[in-house]
């Protein structure tokens, strides 16, 4: 089976600044992968390249064997770090919006999840707290029946209880053949839900491993290992 | 019973232990049907693949089995459950003796302490009864 995501000597530079350099990577299906690295290490650049928002400077990135484009966009469900949704919109508008944009958007599923969180479909985004807004966006993104979910800092701005809810939403809602990439530096919080981790630093991949391999071989958690590898 | 996971050992190994504990304690009774993998994973807040791996491991040991159409069940073999129970107890004891050793007690001293503690508790119980 073709890997869902493949990078071949992938590079991206912004002017003189090299954001990613010679990244080689292959991700299989049905995995939850943590893209972990300190601030400015290239996590967001990597995710934007996969979503097709940025184009590579060198090398290539393939989604299901194809370069990012119209076809890959129907496969990829992307949660950006910052919202792009207009804040005057009501939740019900957003459901229609996503329904219009994406064929694989499961409106029933989204409604069910919103209901469970007591989010009123008539509420406007701008009246919501930061945490609620993030939950709404995650629900929208996870309600698409996609092959690859790209979640850029999905738990950055929310309290620990909301974090648990978000992580549970992720593990209960991705389909068996889908892969989820979660970029974050809050490693202790996400560790339990990850299959694999990718450590990235200064635009290069430092290590790829499974979580249990790290614990087995090093006798420490991914969080502890991260603190060692990236000690300032 | 909460799912307790520590950070220094593989998650799937700890899940195996926790499921064993649920079986020997009767929370998942002999012959009963286990919840779906996804539900168990959500309850423990872990990755479904990891939960799957642990269950597959337990299946290999015979403690749980899969019926093709109707799901996954706890074994009906009570003798096997009993032996797992004893195994878990021995592990606990071993750990206990090691810790007592670190404090500075020999095995014999430890056993004496345990007996004293039990007598103390018995006395405490009768005190309460009176």
mmCIF file of C-alpha atoms in Angstrom:
data_model
loop_
_atom_site.group_PDB
_atom_site.id
_atom_site.type_symbol
_atom_site.label_atom_id
_atom_site.label_comp_id
_atom_site.label_asym_id
_atom_site.label_seq_id
_atom_site.Cartn_x
_atom_site.Cartn_y
_atom_site.Cartn_z
ATOM 1 C CA UNK A 1 0.000 0.000 0.000
ATOM 2 C CA UNK A 2 1.261 3.502 -0.782
ATOM 3 C CA UNK A 3 2.227 5.395 2.346
ATOM 4 C CA UNK A 4 -0.257 8.139 3.188
ATOM 5 C CA UNK A 5 2.573 10.647 3.518
ATOM 6 C CA UNK A 6 5.994 10.514 1.957
ATOM 7 C CA UNK A 7 8.791 13.079 1.950
ATOM 8 C CA UNK A 8 11.832 12.755 -0.246
ATOM 9 C CA UNK A 9 14.762 15.065 0.510
ATOM 10 C CA UNK A 10 12.162 17.685 1.214
ATOM 11 C CA UNK A 11 13.404 21.234 1.785
ATOM 12 C CA UNK A 12 11.823 24.595 2.374
ATOM 13 C CA UNK A 13 13.495 27.940 2.738
ATOM 14 C CA UNK A 14 12.031 31.349 3.465
ATOM 15 C CA UNK A 15 14.482 33.735 1.840
ATOM 16 C CA UNK A 16 17.806 32.976 3.452
ATOM 17 C CA UNK A 17 16.238 31.043 6.295
ATOM 18 C CA UNK A 18 16.223 27.296 5.921
ATOM 19 C CA UNK A 19 13.037 26.036 7.612
ATOM 20 C CA UNK A 20 13.311 22.384 6.560
ATOM 21 C CA UNK A 21 16.201 20.567 4.979
ATOM 22 C CA UNK A 22 16.529 17.094 3.441
ATOM 23 C CA UNK A 23 13.611 15.531 5.265
ATOM 24 C CA UNK A 24 13.026 11.879 4.368
ATOM 25 C CA UNK A 25 9.930 10.353 5.861
ATOM 26 C CA UNK A 26 7.278 7.718 5.279
ATOM 27 C CA UNK A 27 4.090 7.374 7.285
ATOM 28 C CA UNK A 28 1.814 4.358 7.159
ATOM 29 C CA UNK A 29 -1.940 4.255 7.619
ATOM 30 C CA UNK A 30 -3.895 3.907 10.814
ATOM 31 C CA UNK A 31 -1.294 5.602 13.019
ATOM 32 C CA UNK A 32 -1.382 8.544 15.386
ATOM 33 C CA UNK A 33 1.901 10.340 15.015
ATOM 34 C CA UNK A 34 3.339 13.091 17.186
ATOM 35 C CA UNK A 35 5.406 15.706 15.401
ATOM 36 C CA UNK A 36 7.472 16.981 18.291
ATOM 37 C CA UNK A 37 10.040 19.698 18.413
ATOM 38 C CA UNK A 38 10.911 22.952 20.138
ATOM 39 C CA UNK A 39 9.591 26.290 18.937
ATOM 40 C CA UNK A 40 10.808 27.199 15.465
ATOM 41 C CA UNK A 41 11.937 23.679 14.622
ATOM 42 C CA UNK A 42 9.827 23.388 11.451
ATOM 43 C CA UNK A 43 6.682 21.629 12.685
ATOM 44 C CA UNK A 44 4.211 24.081 11.185
ATOM 45 C CA UNK A 45 6.182 24.342 7.930
ATOM 46 C CA UNK A 46 6.046 20.561 7.612
ATOM 47 C CA UNK A 47 2.278 20.513 8.165
ATOM 48 C CA UNK A 48 1.670 23.385 5.761
ATOM 49 C CA UNK A 49 3.665 21.586 3.075
ATOM 50 C CA UNK A 50 1.550 18.467 3.576
ATOM 51 C CA UNK A 51 -1.664 20.454 3.378
ATOM 52 C CA UNK A 52 -0.516 22.128 0.169
ATOM 53 C CA UNK A 53 -0.535 25.675 1.574
ATOM 54 C CA UNK A 54 3.215 25.924 1.013
ATOM 55 C CA UNK A 55 5.197 24.462 -1.854
ATOM 56 C CA UNK A 56 8.591 22.820 -1.367
ATOM 57 C CA UNK A 57 11.792 24.633 -2.324
ATOM 58 C CA UNK A 58 13.466 21.307 -3.046
ATOM 59 C CA UNK A 59 12.618 17.623 -2.961
ATOM 60 C CA UNK A 60 9.031 16.423 -2.879
ATOM 61 C CA UNK A 61 6.156 15.599 -0.607
ATOM 62 C CA UNK A 62 3.497 13.077 -1.613
ATOM 63 C CA UNK A 63 0.062 12.449 -0.155
ATOM 64 C CA UNK A 64 -1.159 8.963 -1.029
ATOM 65 C CA UNK A 65 1.492 8.921 -3.751
ATOM 66 C CA UNK A 66 0.466 12.237 -5.309
ATOM 67 C CA UNK A 67 1.746 15.776 -5.021
ATOM 68 C CA UNK A 68 -0.551 18.011 -2.931
ATOM 69 C CA UNK A 69 -3.335 19.386 -5.108
ATOM 70 C CA UNK A 70 -7.069 19.169 -5.614
ATOM 71 C CA UNK A 71 -7.173 15.424 -5.026
ATOM 72 C CA UNK A 72 -5.062 15.479 -1.888
ATOM 73 C CA UNK A 73 -7.222 18.236 -0.427
ATOM 74 C CA UNK A 74 -10.180 15.899 -0.274
ATOM 75 C CA UNK A 75 -7.985 13.409 1.604
ATOM 76 C CA UNK A 76 -6.447 15.823 4.051
ATOM 77 C CA UNK A 77 -8.245 17.438 6.971
ATOM 78 C CA UNK A 78 -6.192 20.286 8.369
ATOM 79 C CA UNK A 79 -6.500 22.109 11.671
ATOM 80 C CA UNK A 80 -4.325 25.222 11.484
ATOM 81 C CA UNK A 81 -2.652 26.727 14.497
ATOM 82 C CA UNK A 82 -4.675 29.898 14.124
ATOM 83 C CA UNK A 83 -8.286 30.096 13.094
ATOM 84 C CA UNK A 84 -9.281 31.159 9.594
ATOM 85 C CA UNK A 85 -13.007 31.154 10.295
ATOM 86 C CA UNK A 86 -14.901 34.454 10.377
ATOM 87 C CA UNK A 87 -15.926 35.146 13.929
ATOM 88 C CA UNK A 88 -19.406 36.461 13.061
ATOM 89 C CA UNK A 89 -20.367 32.973 11.914
ATOM 90 C CA UNK A 90 -22.683 30.820 13.971
ATOM 91 C CA UNK A 91 -21.909 27.158 14.556
ATOM 92 C CA UNK A 92 -24.819 26.267 12.264
ATOM 93 C CA UNK A 93 -23.282 28.441 9.496
ATOM 94 C CA UNK A 94 -19.997 26.601 9.923
ATOM 95 C CA UNK A 95 -21.687 23.223 9.551
ATOM 96 C CA UNK A 96 -23.175 24.396 6.248
ATOM 97 C CA UNK A 97 -19.843 25.914 5.221
ATOM 98 C CA UNK A 98 -17.934 22.677 5.796
ATOM 99 C CA UNK A 99 -20.750 20.675 4.183
ATOM 100 C CA UNK A 100 -20.456 22.824 1.045
ATOM 101 C CA UNK A 101 -16.686 22.632 0.925
ATOM 102 C CA UNK A 102 -16.074 19.003 1.714
ATOM 103 C CA UNK A 103 -17.929 16.020 0.353
ATOM 104 C CA UNK A 104 -16.622 13.842 3.146
ATOM 105 C CA UNK A 105 -17.930 16.113 5.913
ATOM 106 C CA UNK A 106 -20.230 14.114 8.180
ATOM 107 C CA UNK A 107 -22.704 16.677 9.447
ATOM 108 C CA UNK A 108 -24.550 14.245 11.713
ATOM 109 C CA UNK A 109 -21.361 13.320 13.479
ATOM 110 C CA UNK A 110 -20.442 16.967 13.999
ATOM 111 C CA UNK A 111 -23.882 17.752 15.428
ATOM 112 C CA UNK A 112 -23.674 14.837 17.794
ATOM 113 C CA UNK A 113 -20.288 15.937 19.107
ATOM 114 C CA UNK A 114 -21.413 19.536 19.516
ATOM 115 C CA UNK A 115 -24.470 18.398 21.399
ATOM 116 C CA UNK A 116 -22.395 16.292 23.761
ATOM 117 C CA UNK A 117 -20.400 19.399 24.607
ATOM 118 C CA UNK A 118 -23.514 21.513 25.083
ATOM 119 C CA UNK A 119 -22.495 23.887 22.319
ATOM 120 C CA UNK A 120 -25.486 25.763 20.987
ATOM 121 C CA UNK A 121 -25.581 25.753 17.148
ATOM 122 C CA UNK A 122 -26.888 29.320 17.253
ATOM 123 C CA UNK A 123 -23.856 30.694 19.080
ATOM 124 C CA UNK A 124 -21.468 32.882 17.154
ATOM 125 C CA UNK A 125 -17.747 32.161 17.240
ATOM 126 C CA UNK A 126 -16.939 35.589 18.626
ATOM 127 C CA UNK A 127 -19.023 35.005 21.755
ATOM 128 C CA UNK A 128 -17.083 31.853 22.641
ATOM 129 C CA UNK A 129 -14.120 31.374 24.922
ATOM 130 C CA UNK A 130 -10.806 30.371 23.393
ATOM 131 C CA UNK A 131 -11.241 26.784 24.570
ATOM 132 C CA UNK A 132 -14.743 26.429 23.150
ATOM 133 C CA UNK A 133 -13.614 27.910 19.843
ATOM 134 C CA UNK A 134 -10.801 25.368 19.643
ATOM 135 C CA UNK A 135 -13.212 22.546 20.407
ATOM 136 C CA UNK A 136 -15.602 23.690 17.656
ATOM 137 C CA UNK A 137 -12.781 23.777 15.127
ATOM 138 C CA UNK A 138 -11.504 20.385 16.132
ATOM 139 C CA UNK A 139 -15.005 18.936 15.840
ATOM 140 C CA UNK A 140 -15.305 20.352 12.327
ATOM 141 C CA UNK A 141 -11.947 18.943 11.300
ATOM 142 C CA UNK A 142 -12.486 15.515 12.886
ATOM 143 C CA UNK A 143 -15.971 15.192 11.383
ATOM 144 C CA UNK A 144 -14.495 14.862 7.926
ATOM 145 C CA UNK A 145 -13.933 11.290 6.852
ATOM 146 C CA UNK A 146 -10.376 11.950 5.761
ATOM 147 C CA UNK A 147 -7.298 9.812 5.174
ATOM 148 C CA UNK A 148 -4.866 12.188 6.823
ATOM 149 C CA UNK A 149 -5.576 14.587 9.667
ATOM 150 C CA UNK A 150 -3.047 17.343 10.224
ATOM 151 C CA UNK A 151 -3.521 18.933 13.622
ATOM 152 C CA UNK A 152 -1.244 21.860 14.345
ATOM 153 C CA UNK A 153 -1.101 22.462 18.103
ATOM 154 C CA UNK A 154 -4.636 21.219 18.784
ATOM 155 C CA UNK A 155 -4.291 21.468 22.564
ATOM 156 C CA UNK A 156 -2.214 24.623 22.826
ATOM 157 C CA UNK A 157 -4.662 27.055 24.346
ATOM 158 C CA UNK A 158 -6.998 24.942 26.439
ATOM 159 C CA UNK A 159 -7.260 23.796 30.036
ATOM 160 C CA UNK A 160 -6.334 20.218 31.063
ATOM 161 C CA UNK A 161 -9.952 18.990 31.106
ATOM 162 C CA UNK A 162 -10.536 20.323 27.600
ATOM 163 C CA UNK A 163 -7.238 18.741 26.556
ATOM 164 C CA UNK A 164 -8.495 15.353 27.671
ATOM 165 C CA UNK A 165 -11.723 15.909 25.780
ATOM 166 C CA UNK A 166 -9.851 16.891 22.623
ATOM 167 C CA UNK A 167 -7.501 13.908 22.792
ATOM 168 C CA UNK A 168 -10.421 11.585 23.386
ATOM 169 C CA UNK A 169 -12.206 13.101 20.412
ATOM 170 C CA UNK A 170 -9.150 12.371 18.314
ATOM 171 C CA UNK A 171 -8.738 8.743 19.378
ATOM 172 C CA UNK A 172 -12.425 7.909 19.070
ATOM 173 C CA UNK A 173 -13.012 9.626 15.754
ATOM 174 C CA UNK A 174 -10.245 8.823 13.359
ATOM 175 C CA UNK A 175 -11.088 5.941 11.074
ATOM 176 C CA UNK A 176 -8.996 2.807 11.215
ATOM 177 C CA UNK A 177 -7.167 3.513 7.984
ATOM 178 C CA UNK A 178 -6.586 7.163 8.645
ATOM 179 C CA UNK A 179 -3.408 8.684 9.972
ATOM 180 C CA UNK A 180 -3.351 11.587 12.397
ATOM 181 C CA UNK A 181 -0.376 13.906 12.760
ATOM 182 C CA UNK A 182 -0.389 16.015 15.904
ATOM 183 C CA UNK A 183 2.206 18.728 16.229
ATOM 184 C CA UNK A 184 2.809 19.926 19.754
ATOM 185 C CA UNK A 185 5.346 20.655 22.406
ATOM 186 C CA UNK A 186 2.989 19.505 25.188
ATOM 187 C CA UNK A 187 4.388 16.014 25.050
ATOM 188 C CA UNK A 188 3.387 14.654 28.433
ATOM 189 C CA UNK A 189 -0.246 15.315 27.552
ATOM 190 C CA UNK A 190 -0.282 13.571 24.180
ATOM 191 C CA UNK A 191 2.130 10.729 24.835
ATOM 192 C CA UNK A 192 -0.530 8.167 25.737
ATOM 193 C CA UNK A 193 -2.430 8.550 22.513
ATOM 194 C CA UNK A 194 0.522 8.381 20.116
ATOM 195 C CA UNK A 195 1.767 5.366 18.172
ATOM 196 C CA UNK A 196 4.874 7.017 16.816
ATOM 197 C CA UNK A 197 6.874 10.131 17.402
ATOM 198 C CA UNK A 198 8.996 12.252 15.107
ATOM 199 C CA UNK A 199 11.525 14.520 16.785
ATOM 200 C CA UNK A 200 12.347 17.531 14.703
ATOM 201 C CA UNK A 201 14.955 20.202 15.415
ATOM 202 C CA UNK A 202 16.251 23.097 13.309
ATOM 203 C CA UNK A 203 14.447 21.808 10.225
ATOM 204 C CA UNK A 204 15.859 18.290 10.424
ATOM 205 C CA UNK A 205 14.401 15.032 11.625
ATOM 206 C CA UNK A 206 16.396 13.890 14.627
ATOM 207 C CA UNK A 207 14.584 10.662 15.394
ATOM 208 C CA UNK A 208 11.544 8.593 14.495
ATOM 209 C CA UNK A 209 10.397 5.829 16.818
ATOM 210 C CA UNK A 210 7.347 4.269 18.390
ATOM 211 C CA UNK A 211 6.396 5.419 21.873
ATOM 212 C CA UNK A 212 6.666 1.947 23.358
ATOM 213 C CA UNK A 213 10.055 1.420 21.716
ATOM 214 C CA UNK A 214 11.364 4.529 23.457
ATOM 215 C CA UNK A 215 9.985 3.394 26.798
ATOM 216 C CA UNK A 216 11.301 -0.123 26.325
ATOM 217 C CA UNK A 217 14.780 0.801 25.152
ATOM 218 C CA UNK A 218 15.404 3.930 27.187
ATOM 219 C CA UNK A 219 13.264 3.197 30.238
ATOM 220 C CA UNK A 220 11.867 6.688 30.132
ATOM 221 C CA UNK A 221 8.899 8.528 28.760
ATOM 222 C CA UNK A 222 8.942 10.423 25.479
ATOM 223 C CA UNK A 223 8.610 13.601 27.520
ATOM 224 C CA UNK A 224 11.765 12.830 29.501
ATOM 225 C CA UNK A 225 13.668 11.865 26.368
ATOM 226 C CA UNK A 226 12.570 15.064 24.652
ATOM 227 C CA UNK A 227 13.837 17.136 27.578
ATOM 228 C CA UNK A 228 17.197 15.408 27.285
ATOM 229 C CA UNK A 229 17.526 15.652 23.524
ATOM 230 C CA UNK A 230 16.514 19.284 23.397
ATOM 231 C CA UNK A 231 18.144 20.466 26.586
ATOM 232 C CA UNK A 232 18.831 24.198 26.333
ATOM 233 C CA UNK B 1 -11.037 1.278 38.986
ATOM 234 C CA UNK B 2 -8.921 3.900 37.252
ATOM 235 C CA UNK B 3 -6.431 3.189 34.501
ATOM 236 C CA UNK B 4 -3.097 4.057 36.029
ATOM 237 C CA UNK B 5 -0.231 4.437 33.634
ATOM 238 C CA UNK B 6 3.294 5.296 34.647
ATOM 239 C CA UNK B 7 5.713 7.058 32.376
ATOM 240 C CA UNK B 8 8.767 4.812 32.515
ATOM 241 C CA UNK B 9 7.458 1.576 31.024
ATOM 242 C CA UNK B 10 5.808 0.636 27.714
ATOM 243 C CA UNK B 11 2.117 1.526 27.747
ATOM 244 C CA UNK B 12 0.968 -1.781 26.265
ATOM 245 C CA UNK B 13 2.681 -3.726 29.077
ATOM 246 C CA UNK B 14 0.904 -1.624 31.679
ATOM 247 C CA UNK B 15 -2.416 -2.046 29.899
ATOM 248 C CA UNK B 16 -1.950 -5.831 29.974
ATOM 249 C CA UNK B 17 -1.425 -5.671 33.735
ATOM 250 C CA UNK B 18 -4.422 -3.419 34.255
ATOM 251 C CA UNK B 19 -6.711 -5.643 32.218
ATOM 252 C CA UNK B 20 -5.451 -8.704 34.122
ATOM 253 C CA UNK B 21 -6.246 -6.861 37.332
ATOM 254 C CA UNK B 22 -9.769 -6.144 36.119
ATOM 255 C CA UNK B 23 -10.237 -9.798 35.249
ATOM 256 C CA UNK B 24 -8.889 -11.305 38.483
ATOM 257 C CA UNK B 25 -10.801 -8.801 40.592
ATOM 258 C CA UNK B 26 -14.021 -9.762 38.830
ATOM 259 C CA UNK B 27 -14.659 -6.371 37.274
ATOM 260 C CA UNK B 28 -14.537 -8.236 33.977
ATOM 261 C CA UNK B 29 -16.005 -11.586 35.172
ATOM 262 C CA UNK B 30 -15.061 -14.981 33.723
ATOM 263 C CA UNK B 31 -16.882 -15.606 30.461
ATOM 264 C CA UNK B 32 -18.094 -12.010 30.141
ATOM 265 C CA UNK B 33 -17.802 -9.929 27.036
ATOM 266 C CA UNK B 34 -15.195 -7.173 26.971
ATOM 267 C CA UNK B 35 -16.086 -3.657 25.815
ATOM 268 C CA UNK B 36 -15.068 -2.701 22.265
ATOM 269 C CA UNK B 37 -11.384 -1.871 21.789
ATOM 270 C CA UNK B 38 -12.190 1.739 20.980
ATOM 271 C CA UNK B 39 -14.285 2.135 24.111
ATOM 272 C CA UNK B 40 -11.592 0.596 26.276
ATOM 273 C CA UNK B 41 -8.998 2.833 24.630
ATOM 274 C CA UNK B 42 -11.137 5.913 25.204
ATOM 275 C CA UNK B 43 -11.703 4.953 28.832
ATOM 276 C CA UNK B 44 -7.973 4.580 29.417
ATOM 277 C CA UNK B 45 -7.199 7.617 27.216
ATOM 278 C CA UNK B 46 -4.774 5.621 25.110
ATOM 279 C CA UNK B 47 -4.288 4.935 21.456
ATOM 280 C CA UNK B 48 -6.642 2.210 20.142
ATOM 281 C CA UNK B 49 -3.703 0.480 18.422
ATOM 282 C CA UNK B 50 -1.936 0.155 21.753
ATOM 283 C CA UNK B 51 -5.047 -1.276 23.421
ATOM 284 C CA UNK B 52 -5.390 -3.667 20.504
ATOM 285 C CA UNK B 53 -1.797 -4.801 20.960
ATOM 286 C CA UNK B 54 -2.380 -5.497 24.657
ATOM 287 C CA UNK B 55 -5.539 -7.472 23.984
ATOM 288 C CA UNK B 56 -3.793 -9.484 21.268
ATOM 289 C CA UNK B 57 -1.076 -10.277 23.783
ATOM 290 C CA UNK B 58 -3.674 -11.408 26.356
ATOM 291 C CA UNK B 59 -5.332 -13.492 23.681
ATOM 292 C CA UNK B 60 -2.061 -15.254 23.036
ATOM 293 C CA UNK B 61 -1.841 -16.105 26.728
ATOM 294 C CA UNK B 62 -5.406 -17.460 26.610
ATOM 295 C CA UNK B 63 -6.883 -15.141 29.214
ATOM 296 C CA UNK B 64 -9.210 -13.617 26.627
ATOM 297 C CA UNK B 65 -10.495 -15.007 23.350
ATOM 298 C CA UNK B 66 -12.208 -13.661 20.272
ATOM 299 C CA UNK B 67 -15.390 -14.993 18.814
ATOM 300 C CA UNK B 68 -15.373 -14.091 15.181
ATOM 301 C CA UNK B 69 -18.734 -12.386 15.059
ATOM 302 C CA UNK B 70 -19.600 -11.396 18.574
ATOM 303 C CA UNK B 71 -16.503 -9.821 20.038
ATOM 304 C CA UNK B 72 -13.911 -10.521 22.670
ATOM 305 C CA UNK B 73 -14.537 -12.443 25.883
ATOM 306 C CA UNK B 74 -12.829 -13.242 29.154
ATOM 307 C CA UNK B 75 -11.888 -16.924 29.421
ATOM 308 C CA UNK B 76 -14.270 -19.234 31.262
ATOM 309 C CA UNK B 77 -11.304 -21.159 32.657
ATOM 310 C CA UNK B 78 -11.448 -20.112 36.323
ATOM 311 C CA UNK B 79 -8.314 -22.092 37.168
ATOM 312 C CA UNK B 80 -6.385 -19.958 34.696
ATOM 313 C CA UNK B 81 -7.778 -16.757 36.197
ATOM 314 C CA UNK B 82 -6.806 -18.027 39.636
ATOM 315 C CA UNK B 83 -3.237 -18.716 38.519
ATOM 316 C CA UNK B 84 -2.938 -15.215 37.026
ATOM 317 C CA UNK B 85 -4.230 -13.873 40.326
ATOM 318 C CA UNK B 86 -1.517 -15.732 42.218
ATOM 319 C CA UNK B 87 1.099 -14.558 39.769
ATOM 320 C CA UNK B 88 0.080 -10.936 40.263
ATOM 321 C CA UNK B 89 0.149 -11.428 44.038
ATOM 322 C CA UNK B 90 3.654 -12.908 43.886
ATOM 323 C CA UNK B 91 4.841 -9.925 41.846
ATOM 324 C CA UNK B 92 3.444 -7.571 44.458
ATOM 325 C CA UNK B 93 5.136 -9.508 47.240
ATOM 326 C CA UNK B 94 8.449 -9.532 45.456
ATOM 327 C CA UNK B 95 8.288 -5.790 45.007
ATOM 328 C CA UNK B 96 7.272 -5.355 48.645
ATOM 329 C CA UNK B 97 10.214 -7.400 49.909
ATOM 330 C CA UNK B 98 12.604 -5.437 47.719
ATOM 331 C CA UNK B 99 11.295 -2.139 49.081
ATOM 332 C CA UNK B 100 11.456 -3.365 52.664
ATOM 333 C CA UNK B 101 15.003 -4.500 51.937
ATOM 334 C CA UNK B 102 15.863 -0.981 50.798
ATOM 335 C CA UNK B 103 14.498 0.366 54.071
ATOM 336 C CA UNK B 104 16.718 -2.164 55.853
ATOM 337 C CA UNK B 105 14.537 -5.108 56.869
ATOM 338 C CA UNK B 106 15.326 -8.741 56.162
ATOM 339 C CA UNK B 107 12.584 -11.032 54.896
ATOM 340 C CA UNK B 108 12.051 -12.497 58.345
ATOM 341 C CA UNK B 109 11.862 -9.102 60.001
ATOM 342 C CA UNK B 110 9.439 -7.993 57.322
ATOM 343 C CA UNK B 111 7.183 -10.988 57.930
ATOM 344 C CA UNK B 112 7.225 -10.293 61.674
ATOM 345 C CA UNK B 113 6.261 -6.691 60.939
ATOM 346 C CA UNK B 114 3.396 -7.838 58.736
ATOM 347 C CA UNK B 115 2.121 -10.122 61.480
ATOM 348 C CA UNK B 116 2.364 -7.359 64.066
ATOM 349 C CA UNK B 117 0.493 -5.041 61.720
ATOM 350 C CA UNK B 118 -2.242 -7.619 61.253
ATOM 351 C CA UNK B 119 -2.612 -8.167 65.005
ATOM 352 C CA UNK B 120 -2.738 -4.410 65.446
ATOM 353 C CA UNK B 121 -5.520 -4.191 62.909
ATOM 354 C CA UNK B 122 -7.445 -7.053 64.513
ATOM 355 C CA UNK B 123 -7.186 -5.310 67.872
ATOM 356 C CA UNK B 124 -8.291 -2.081 66.236
ATOM 357 C CA UNK B 125 -11.301 -3.888 64.782
ATOM 358 C CA UNK B 126 -12.348 -5.353 68.166
ATOM 359 C CA UNK B 127 -11.862 -1.947 69.759
ATOM 360 C CA UNK B 128 -14.282 -0.543 67.264
ATOM 361 C CA UNK B 129 -16.709 -3.404 67.866
ATOM 362 C CA UNK B 130 -16.708 -2.627 71.595
#
